[in-house]
Short mmCIF file of C-alpha atoms and ligand atoms in Angstrom, two decimals:
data_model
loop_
_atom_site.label_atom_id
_atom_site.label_comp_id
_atom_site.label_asym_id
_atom_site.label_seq_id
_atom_site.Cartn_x
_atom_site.Cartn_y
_atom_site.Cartn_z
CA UNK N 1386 9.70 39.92 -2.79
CA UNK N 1387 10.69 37.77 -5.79
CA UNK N 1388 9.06 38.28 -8.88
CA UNK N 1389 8.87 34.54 -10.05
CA UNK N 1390 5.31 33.02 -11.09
CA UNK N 1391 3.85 31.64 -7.45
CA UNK N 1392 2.30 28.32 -7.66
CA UNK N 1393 -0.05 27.06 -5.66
CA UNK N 1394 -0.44 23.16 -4.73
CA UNK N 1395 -3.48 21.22 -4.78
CA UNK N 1396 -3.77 18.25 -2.90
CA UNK N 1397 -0.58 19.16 -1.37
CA UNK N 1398 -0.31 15.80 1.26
CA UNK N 1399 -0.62 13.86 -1.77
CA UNK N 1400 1.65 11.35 -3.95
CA UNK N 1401 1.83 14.11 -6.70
CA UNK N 1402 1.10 16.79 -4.35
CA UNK N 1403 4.14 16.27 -2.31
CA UNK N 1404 6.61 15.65 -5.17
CA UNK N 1405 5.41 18.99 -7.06
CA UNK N 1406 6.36 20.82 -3.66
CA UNK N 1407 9.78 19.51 -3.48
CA UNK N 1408 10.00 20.35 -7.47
CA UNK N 1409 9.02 24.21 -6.81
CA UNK N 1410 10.85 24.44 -3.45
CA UNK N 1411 14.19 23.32 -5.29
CA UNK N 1412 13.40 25.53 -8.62
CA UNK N 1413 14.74 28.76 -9.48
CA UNK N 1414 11.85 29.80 -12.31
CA UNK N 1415 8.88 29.53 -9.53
CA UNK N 1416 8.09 30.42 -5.92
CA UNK N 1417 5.60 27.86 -3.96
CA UNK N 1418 2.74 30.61 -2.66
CA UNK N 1419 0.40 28.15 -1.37
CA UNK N 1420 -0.81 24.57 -0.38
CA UNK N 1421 -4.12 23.11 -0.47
CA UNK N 1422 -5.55 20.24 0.97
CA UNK N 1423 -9.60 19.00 2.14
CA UNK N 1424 -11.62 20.08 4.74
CA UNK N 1425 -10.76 18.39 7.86
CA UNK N 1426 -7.19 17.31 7.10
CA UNK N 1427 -4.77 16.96 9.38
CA UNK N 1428 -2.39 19.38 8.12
CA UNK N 1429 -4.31 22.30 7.90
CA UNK N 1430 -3.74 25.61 9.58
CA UNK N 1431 0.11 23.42 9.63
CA UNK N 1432 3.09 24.72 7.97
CA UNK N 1433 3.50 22.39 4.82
CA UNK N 1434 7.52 22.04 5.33
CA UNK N 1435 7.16 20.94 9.06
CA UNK N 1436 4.19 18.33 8.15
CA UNK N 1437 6.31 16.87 5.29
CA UNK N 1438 8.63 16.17 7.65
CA UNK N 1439 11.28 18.70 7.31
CA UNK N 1440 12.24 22.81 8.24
CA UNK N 1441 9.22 24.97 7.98
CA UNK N 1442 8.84 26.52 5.11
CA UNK N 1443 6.31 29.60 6.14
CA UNK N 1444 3.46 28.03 3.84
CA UNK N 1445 0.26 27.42 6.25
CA UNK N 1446 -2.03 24.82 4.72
CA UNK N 1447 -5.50 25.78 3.90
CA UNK N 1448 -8.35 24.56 2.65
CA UNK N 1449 -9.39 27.63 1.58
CA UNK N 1450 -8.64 28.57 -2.28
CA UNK N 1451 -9.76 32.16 -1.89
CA UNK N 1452 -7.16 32.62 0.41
CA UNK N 1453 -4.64 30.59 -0.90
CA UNK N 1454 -4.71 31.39 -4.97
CA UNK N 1455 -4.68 35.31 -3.41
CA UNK N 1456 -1.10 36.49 -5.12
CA UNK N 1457 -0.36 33.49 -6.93
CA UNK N 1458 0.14 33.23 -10.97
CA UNK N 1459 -0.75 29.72 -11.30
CA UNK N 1460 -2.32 26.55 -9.25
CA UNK N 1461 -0.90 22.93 -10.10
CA UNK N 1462 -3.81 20.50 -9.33
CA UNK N 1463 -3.96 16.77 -9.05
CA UNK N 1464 -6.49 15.62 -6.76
CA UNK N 1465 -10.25 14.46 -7.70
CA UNK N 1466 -12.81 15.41 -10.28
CA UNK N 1467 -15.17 17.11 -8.54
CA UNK N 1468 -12.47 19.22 -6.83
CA UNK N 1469 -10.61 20.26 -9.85
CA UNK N 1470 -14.24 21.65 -11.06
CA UNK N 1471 -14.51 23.88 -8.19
CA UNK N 1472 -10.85 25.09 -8.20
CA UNK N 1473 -11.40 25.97 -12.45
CA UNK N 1474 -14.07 28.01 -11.14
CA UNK N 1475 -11.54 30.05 -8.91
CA UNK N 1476 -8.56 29.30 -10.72
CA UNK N 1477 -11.28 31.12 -13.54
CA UNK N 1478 -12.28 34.35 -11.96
CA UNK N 1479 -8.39 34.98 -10.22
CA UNK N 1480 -7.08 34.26 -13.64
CA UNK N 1481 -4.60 32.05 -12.53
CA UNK N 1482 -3.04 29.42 -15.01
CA UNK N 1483 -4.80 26.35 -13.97
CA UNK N 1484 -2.47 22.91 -14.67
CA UNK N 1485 -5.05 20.19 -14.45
CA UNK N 1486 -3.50 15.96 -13.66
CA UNK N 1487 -6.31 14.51 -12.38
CA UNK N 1488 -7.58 11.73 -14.76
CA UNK N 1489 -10.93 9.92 -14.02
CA UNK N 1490 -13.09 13.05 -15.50
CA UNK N 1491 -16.31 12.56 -16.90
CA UNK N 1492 -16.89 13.86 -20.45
CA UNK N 1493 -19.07 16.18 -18.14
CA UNK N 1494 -16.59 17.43 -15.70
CA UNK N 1495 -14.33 18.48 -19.12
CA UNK N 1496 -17.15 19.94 -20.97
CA UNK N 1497 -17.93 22.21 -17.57
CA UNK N 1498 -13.94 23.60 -17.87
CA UNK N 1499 -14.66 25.37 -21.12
CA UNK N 1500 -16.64 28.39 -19.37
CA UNK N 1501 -13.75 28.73 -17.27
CA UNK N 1502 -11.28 28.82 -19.73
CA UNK N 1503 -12.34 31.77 -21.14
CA UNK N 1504 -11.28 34.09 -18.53
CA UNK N 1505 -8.12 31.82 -17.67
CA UNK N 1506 -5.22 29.52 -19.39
CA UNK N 1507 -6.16 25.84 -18.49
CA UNK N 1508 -3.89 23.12 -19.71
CA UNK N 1509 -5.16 19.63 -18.88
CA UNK N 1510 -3.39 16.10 -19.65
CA UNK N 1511 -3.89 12.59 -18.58
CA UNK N 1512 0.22 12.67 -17.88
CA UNK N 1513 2.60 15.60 -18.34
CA UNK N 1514 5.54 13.18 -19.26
CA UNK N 1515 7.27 14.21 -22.57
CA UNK N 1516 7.85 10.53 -23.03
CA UNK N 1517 4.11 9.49 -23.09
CA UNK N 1518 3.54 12.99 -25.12
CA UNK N 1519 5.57 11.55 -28.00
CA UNK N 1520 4.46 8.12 -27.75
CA UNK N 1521 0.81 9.67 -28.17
CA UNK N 1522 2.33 10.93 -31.50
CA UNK N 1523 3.92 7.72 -32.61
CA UNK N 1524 0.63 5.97 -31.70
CA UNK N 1525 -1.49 8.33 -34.35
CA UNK N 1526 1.58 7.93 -37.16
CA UNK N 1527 1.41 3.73 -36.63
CA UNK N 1528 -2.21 3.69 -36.17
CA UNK N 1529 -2.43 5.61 -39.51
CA UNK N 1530 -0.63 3.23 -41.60
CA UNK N 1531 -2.52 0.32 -40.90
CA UNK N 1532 -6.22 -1.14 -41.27
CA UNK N 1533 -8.43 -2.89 -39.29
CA UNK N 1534 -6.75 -6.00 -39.73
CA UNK N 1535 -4.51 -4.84 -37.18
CA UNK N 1536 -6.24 -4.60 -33.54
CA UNK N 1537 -5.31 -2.23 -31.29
CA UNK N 1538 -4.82 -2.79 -27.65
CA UNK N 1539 -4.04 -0.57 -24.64
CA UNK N 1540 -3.04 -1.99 -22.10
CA UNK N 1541 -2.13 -0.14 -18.29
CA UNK N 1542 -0.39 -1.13 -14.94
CA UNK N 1543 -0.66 1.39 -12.06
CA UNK N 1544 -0.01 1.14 -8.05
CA UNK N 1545 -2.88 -0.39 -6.03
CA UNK N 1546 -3.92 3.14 -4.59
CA UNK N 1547 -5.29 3.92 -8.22
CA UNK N 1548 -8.95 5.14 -7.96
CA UNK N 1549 -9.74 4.81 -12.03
CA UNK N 1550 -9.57 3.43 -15.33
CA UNK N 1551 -8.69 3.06 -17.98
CA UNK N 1552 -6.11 5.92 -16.52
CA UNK N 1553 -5.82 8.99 -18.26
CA UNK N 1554 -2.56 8.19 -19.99
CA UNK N 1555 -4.38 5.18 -21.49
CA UNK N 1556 -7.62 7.38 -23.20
CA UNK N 1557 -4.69 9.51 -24.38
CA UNK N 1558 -2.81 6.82 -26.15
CA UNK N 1559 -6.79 5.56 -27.24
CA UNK N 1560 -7.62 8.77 -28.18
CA UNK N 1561 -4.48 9.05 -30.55
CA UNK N 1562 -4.95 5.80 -31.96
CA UNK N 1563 -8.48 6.74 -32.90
CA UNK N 1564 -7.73 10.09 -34.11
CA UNK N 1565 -4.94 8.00 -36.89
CA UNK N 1566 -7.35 5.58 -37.70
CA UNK N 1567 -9.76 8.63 -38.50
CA UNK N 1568 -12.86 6.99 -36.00
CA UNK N 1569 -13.88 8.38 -32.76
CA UNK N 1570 -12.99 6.88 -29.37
CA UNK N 1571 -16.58 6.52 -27.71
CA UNK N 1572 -18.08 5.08 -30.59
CA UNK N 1573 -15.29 1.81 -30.48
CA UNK N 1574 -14.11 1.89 -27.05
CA UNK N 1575 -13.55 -1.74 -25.97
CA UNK N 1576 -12.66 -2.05 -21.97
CA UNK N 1577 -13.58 -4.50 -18.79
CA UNK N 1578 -14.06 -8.04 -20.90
CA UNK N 1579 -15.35 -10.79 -18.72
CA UNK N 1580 -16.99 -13.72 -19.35
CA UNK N 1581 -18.58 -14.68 -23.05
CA UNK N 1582 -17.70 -11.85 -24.56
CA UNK N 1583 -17.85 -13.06 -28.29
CA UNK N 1584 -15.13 -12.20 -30.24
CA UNK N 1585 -13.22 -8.85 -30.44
CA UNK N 1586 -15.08 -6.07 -32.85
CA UNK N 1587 -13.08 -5.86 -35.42
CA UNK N 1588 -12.06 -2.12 -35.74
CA UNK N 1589 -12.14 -1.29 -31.61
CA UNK N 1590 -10.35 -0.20 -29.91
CA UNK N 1591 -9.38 -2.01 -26.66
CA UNK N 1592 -8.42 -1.35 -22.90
CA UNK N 1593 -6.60 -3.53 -20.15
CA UNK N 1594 -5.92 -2.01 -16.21
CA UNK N 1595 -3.62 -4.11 -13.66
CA UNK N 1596 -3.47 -2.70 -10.91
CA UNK N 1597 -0.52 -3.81 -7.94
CA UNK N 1598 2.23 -2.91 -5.70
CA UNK N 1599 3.91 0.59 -6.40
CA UNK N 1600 4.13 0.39 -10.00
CA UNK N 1601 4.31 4.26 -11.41
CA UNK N 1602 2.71 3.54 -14.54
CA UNK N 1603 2.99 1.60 -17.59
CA UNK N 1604 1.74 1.65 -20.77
CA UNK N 1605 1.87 -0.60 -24.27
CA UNK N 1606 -0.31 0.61 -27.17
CA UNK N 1607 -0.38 -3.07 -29.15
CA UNK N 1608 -1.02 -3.61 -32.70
CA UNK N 1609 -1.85 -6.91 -33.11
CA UNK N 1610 -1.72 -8.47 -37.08
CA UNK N 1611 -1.80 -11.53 -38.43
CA UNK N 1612 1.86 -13.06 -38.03
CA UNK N 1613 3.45 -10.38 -36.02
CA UNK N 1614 2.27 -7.85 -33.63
CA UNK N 1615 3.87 -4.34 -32.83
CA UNK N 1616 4.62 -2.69 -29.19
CA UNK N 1617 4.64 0.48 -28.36
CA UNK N 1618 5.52 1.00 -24.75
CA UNK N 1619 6.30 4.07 -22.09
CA UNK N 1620 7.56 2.71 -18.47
CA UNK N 1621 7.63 5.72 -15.45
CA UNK N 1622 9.90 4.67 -12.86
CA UNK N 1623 9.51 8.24 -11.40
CA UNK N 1624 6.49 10.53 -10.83
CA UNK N 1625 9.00 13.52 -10.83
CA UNK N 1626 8.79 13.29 -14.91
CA UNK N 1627 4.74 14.53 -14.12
CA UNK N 1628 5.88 16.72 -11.55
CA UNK N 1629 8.68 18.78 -14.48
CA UNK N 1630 5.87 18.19 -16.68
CA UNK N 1631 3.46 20.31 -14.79
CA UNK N 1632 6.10 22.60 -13.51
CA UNK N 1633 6.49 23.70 -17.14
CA UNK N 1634 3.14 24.19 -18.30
CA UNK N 1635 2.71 26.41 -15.11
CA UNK N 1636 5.55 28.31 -16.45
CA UNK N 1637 4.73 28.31 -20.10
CA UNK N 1638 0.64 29.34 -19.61
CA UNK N 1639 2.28 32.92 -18.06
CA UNK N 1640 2.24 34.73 -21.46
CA UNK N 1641 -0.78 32.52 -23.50
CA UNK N 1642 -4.29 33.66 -24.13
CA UNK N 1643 -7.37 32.08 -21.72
CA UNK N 1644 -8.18 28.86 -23.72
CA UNK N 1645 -7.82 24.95 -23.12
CA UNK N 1646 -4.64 23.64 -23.74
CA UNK N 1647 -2.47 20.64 -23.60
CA UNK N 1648 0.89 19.11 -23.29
CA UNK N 1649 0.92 19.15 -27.13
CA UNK N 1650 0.81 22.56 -26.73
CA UNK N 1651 3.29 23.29 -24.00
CA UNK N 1652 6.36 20.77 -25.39
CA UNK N 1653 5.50 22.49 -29.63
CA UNK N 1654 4.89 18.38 -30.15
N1 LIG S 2175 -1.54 13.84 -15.45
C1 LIG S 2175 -0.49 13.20 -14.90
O1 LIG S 2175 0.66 13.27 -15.39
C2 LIG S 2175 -0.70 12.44 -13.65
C3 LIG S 2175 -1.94 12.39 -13.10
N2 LIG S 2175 -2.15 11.80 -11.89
C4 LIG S 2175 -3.49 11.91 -11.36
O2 LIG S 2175 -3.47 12.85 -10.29
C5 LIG S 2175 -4.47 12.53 -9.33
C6 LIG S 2175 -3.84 12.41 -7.95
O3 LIG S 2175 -2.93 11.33 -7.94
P1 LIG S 2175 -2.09 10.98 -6.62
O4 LIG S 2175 -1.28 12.15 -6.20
O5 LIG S 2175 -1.40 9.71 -6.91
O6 LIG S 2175 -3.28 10.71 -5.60
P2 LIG S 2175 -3.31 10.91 -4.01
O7 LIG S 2175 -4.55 10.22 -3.54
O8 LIG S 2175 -1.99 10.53 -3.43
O9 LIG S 2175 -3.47 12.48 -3.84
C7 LIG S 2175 -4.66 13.18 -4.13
C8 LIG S 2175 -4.71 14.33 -3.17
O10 LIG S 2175 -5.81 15.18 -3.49
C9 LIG S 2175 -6.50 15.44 -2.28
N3 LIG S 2175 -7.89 15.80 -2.52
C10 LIG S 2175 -8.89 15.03 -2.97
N4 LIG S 2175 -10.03 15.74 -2.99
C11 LIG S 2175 -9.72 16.98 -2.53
C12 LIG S 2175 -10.47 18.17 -2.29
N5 LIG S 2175 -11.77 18.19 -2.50
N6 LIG S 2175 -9.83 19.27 -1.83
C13 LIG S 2175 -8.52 19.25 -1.58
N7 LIG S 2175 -7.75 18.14 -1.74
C14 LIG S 2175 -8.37 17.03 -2.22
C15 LIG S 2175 -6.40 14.15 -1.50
O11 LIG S 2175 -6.72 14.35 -0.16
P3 LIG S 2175 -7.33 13.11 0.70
O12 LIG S 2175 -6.19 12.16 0.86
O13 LIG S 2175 -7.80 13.76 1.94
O14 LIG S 2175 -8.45 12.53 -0.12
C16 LIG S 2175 -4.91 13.84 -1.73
O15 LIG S 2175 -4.08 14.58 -0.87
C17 LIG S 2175 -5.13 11.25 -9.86
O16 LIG S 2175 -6.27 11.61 -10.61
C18 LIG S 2175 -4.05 10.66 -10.76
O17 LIG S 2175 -4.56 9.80 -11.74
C19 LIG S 2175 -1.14 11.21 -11.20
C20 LIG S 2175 0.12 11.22 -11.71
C21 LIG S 2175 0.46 11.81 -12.98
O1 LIG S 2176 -2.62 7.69 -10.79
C1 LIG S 2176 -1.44 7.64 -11.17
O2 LIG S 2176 -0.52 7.27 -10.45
C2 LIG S 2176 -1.14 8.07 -12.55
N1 LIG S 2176 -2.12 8.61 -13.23
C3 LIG S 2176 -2.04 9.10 -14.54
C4 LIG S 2176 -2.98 8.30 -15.43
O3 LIG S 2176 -4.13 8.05 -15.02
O4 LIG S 2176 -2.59 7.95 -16.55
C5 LIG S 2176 -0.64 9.24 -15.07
C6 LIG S 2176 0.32 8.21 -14.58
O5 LIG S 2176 0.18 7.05 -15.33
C7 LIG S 2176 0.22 7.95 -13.08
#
């Protein structure tokens, strides 16, 4: 039996699910161990390579995590709120590393992860993408150097199969551009204008969501001054950069401490 880290897949019949399967299958630092979808789906009790359409693979889908984080090192997950809570809780007490994707948590759901990260290595992020990592960085440096005078903006395109927003990569990008302007997100959040709104408050911070066709994800963070306005702007054309993304972070929370961590963390940004 090979000794690299086994990963188990969340939401395994999934957009994400299905590309972080191909990602492990074709990798030679991890072993796919296990696939998870709901109760009730179609492919469980299935082996995962046959219902994705190509040579079995041996993996039997469950919906089980008992059973399926049983000899695994890690669990990738992107799938729902509530269902990420529940697999932190086993994720927790097999001491698995537990990569958490799925964006639309609550400031409850995230406060409910700390207990579990103190028996296990979590690392959550709103998108795994280096390129979006660093643009949270430039954000903070731009944001920074300039004063209210300057509104900032986020605005977000995703596929018409999106369930929320703002999406996570955009409260990342918010969260940065708070964090340089030294004021706190909740406290100046801006989103959903319709109707008379009165005019903007100066100092908030504001969000825009499109949603359409099979767009990947898009993001501008816009400074807007008097005279001239600055763009700062990440395009996916590929969910595989998520997929790498995750792969690593599976790879990298092997040797770390239980704690809460982030992509920060895993690319030294
Ligand atoms: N952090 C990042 O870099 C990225 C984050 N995401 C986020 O990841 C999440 C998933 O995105 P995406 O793959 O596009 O969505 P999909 O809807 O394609 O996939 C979600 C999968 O999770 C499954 N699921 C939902 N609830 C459960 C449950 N209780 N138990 C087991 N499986 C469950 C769904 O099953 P069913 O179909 O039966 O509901 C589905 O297979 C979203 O929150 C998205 O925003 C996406 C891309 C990048
Ligand atoms: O749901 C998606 O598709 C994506 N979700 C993440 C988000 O909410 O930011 C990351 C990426 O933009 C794709």
């Amino acid at each position: 039996m090979s000794d690299l880290p086994g990963i188990v897949v969340t939401g395994a019949s999934g957009r994400m699910g299905q590309m972080l399967i191909r990602l492990i299958q074709d990798s030679d630092s991890a072993r796919l161990v296990g696939a998870i979808e709901r109760e009730g789906h179609a492919w469980i009790g299935r082996d995962l390579g046959e219902e994705m359409g190509g040579a079995a693979n041996g993996v039997i889908v469950t919906a089980d995590p008992l059973e399926a984080f049983a000899g695994a090192q890690a669990v990738i997950d992107f799938t729902a709120p509530e269902a990420t809570l529940a697999f932190a809780k086993i994720a927790a007490q097999a001491r698995l590393t537990h990569v958490i994707g799925t964006t639309g948590m609550s400031a409850d759901h995230i406060a409910a992860l700390a207990p579990c990260a103190r028996h296990a290595v979590i690392v959550r992020a709103g998108n795994m993408s280096l390129g979006v990592n660093l643009l949270t960085q430039l954000t903070k440096k731009v944001a920074a150097a300039l004063d209210t005078d300057w509104d900032i903006e986020v605005i977000e395109a995703h596929h018409n199969k999106k369930v929320d927003a703002p999406s996570g990569t955009a409260l990342m990008l918010g969260e940065a551009a708070a964090q340089g302007r030294g004021i706190t997100l909740a406290d100046n959040r801006e989103s959903g204008r319709d109707g008379i709104t009165g005019a903007r408050a100066k100092g908030a911070i504001g969000f825009s969501a499109i949603r359409g066709g099979d767009i990947v994800g898009e993001h501008d963070v816009l400074f807007a001054g008097q005279g001239e306005r600055i763009v700062l702007r990440h395009v996916a054309t590929d969910r595989a950069i998520f997929a790498r993304g995750a792969l690593k972070a599976a790879l990298w929370g092997q040797d770390k401490a239980p704690g809460e961590y982030d992509m920060l963390d895993v690319l030294g940004l």
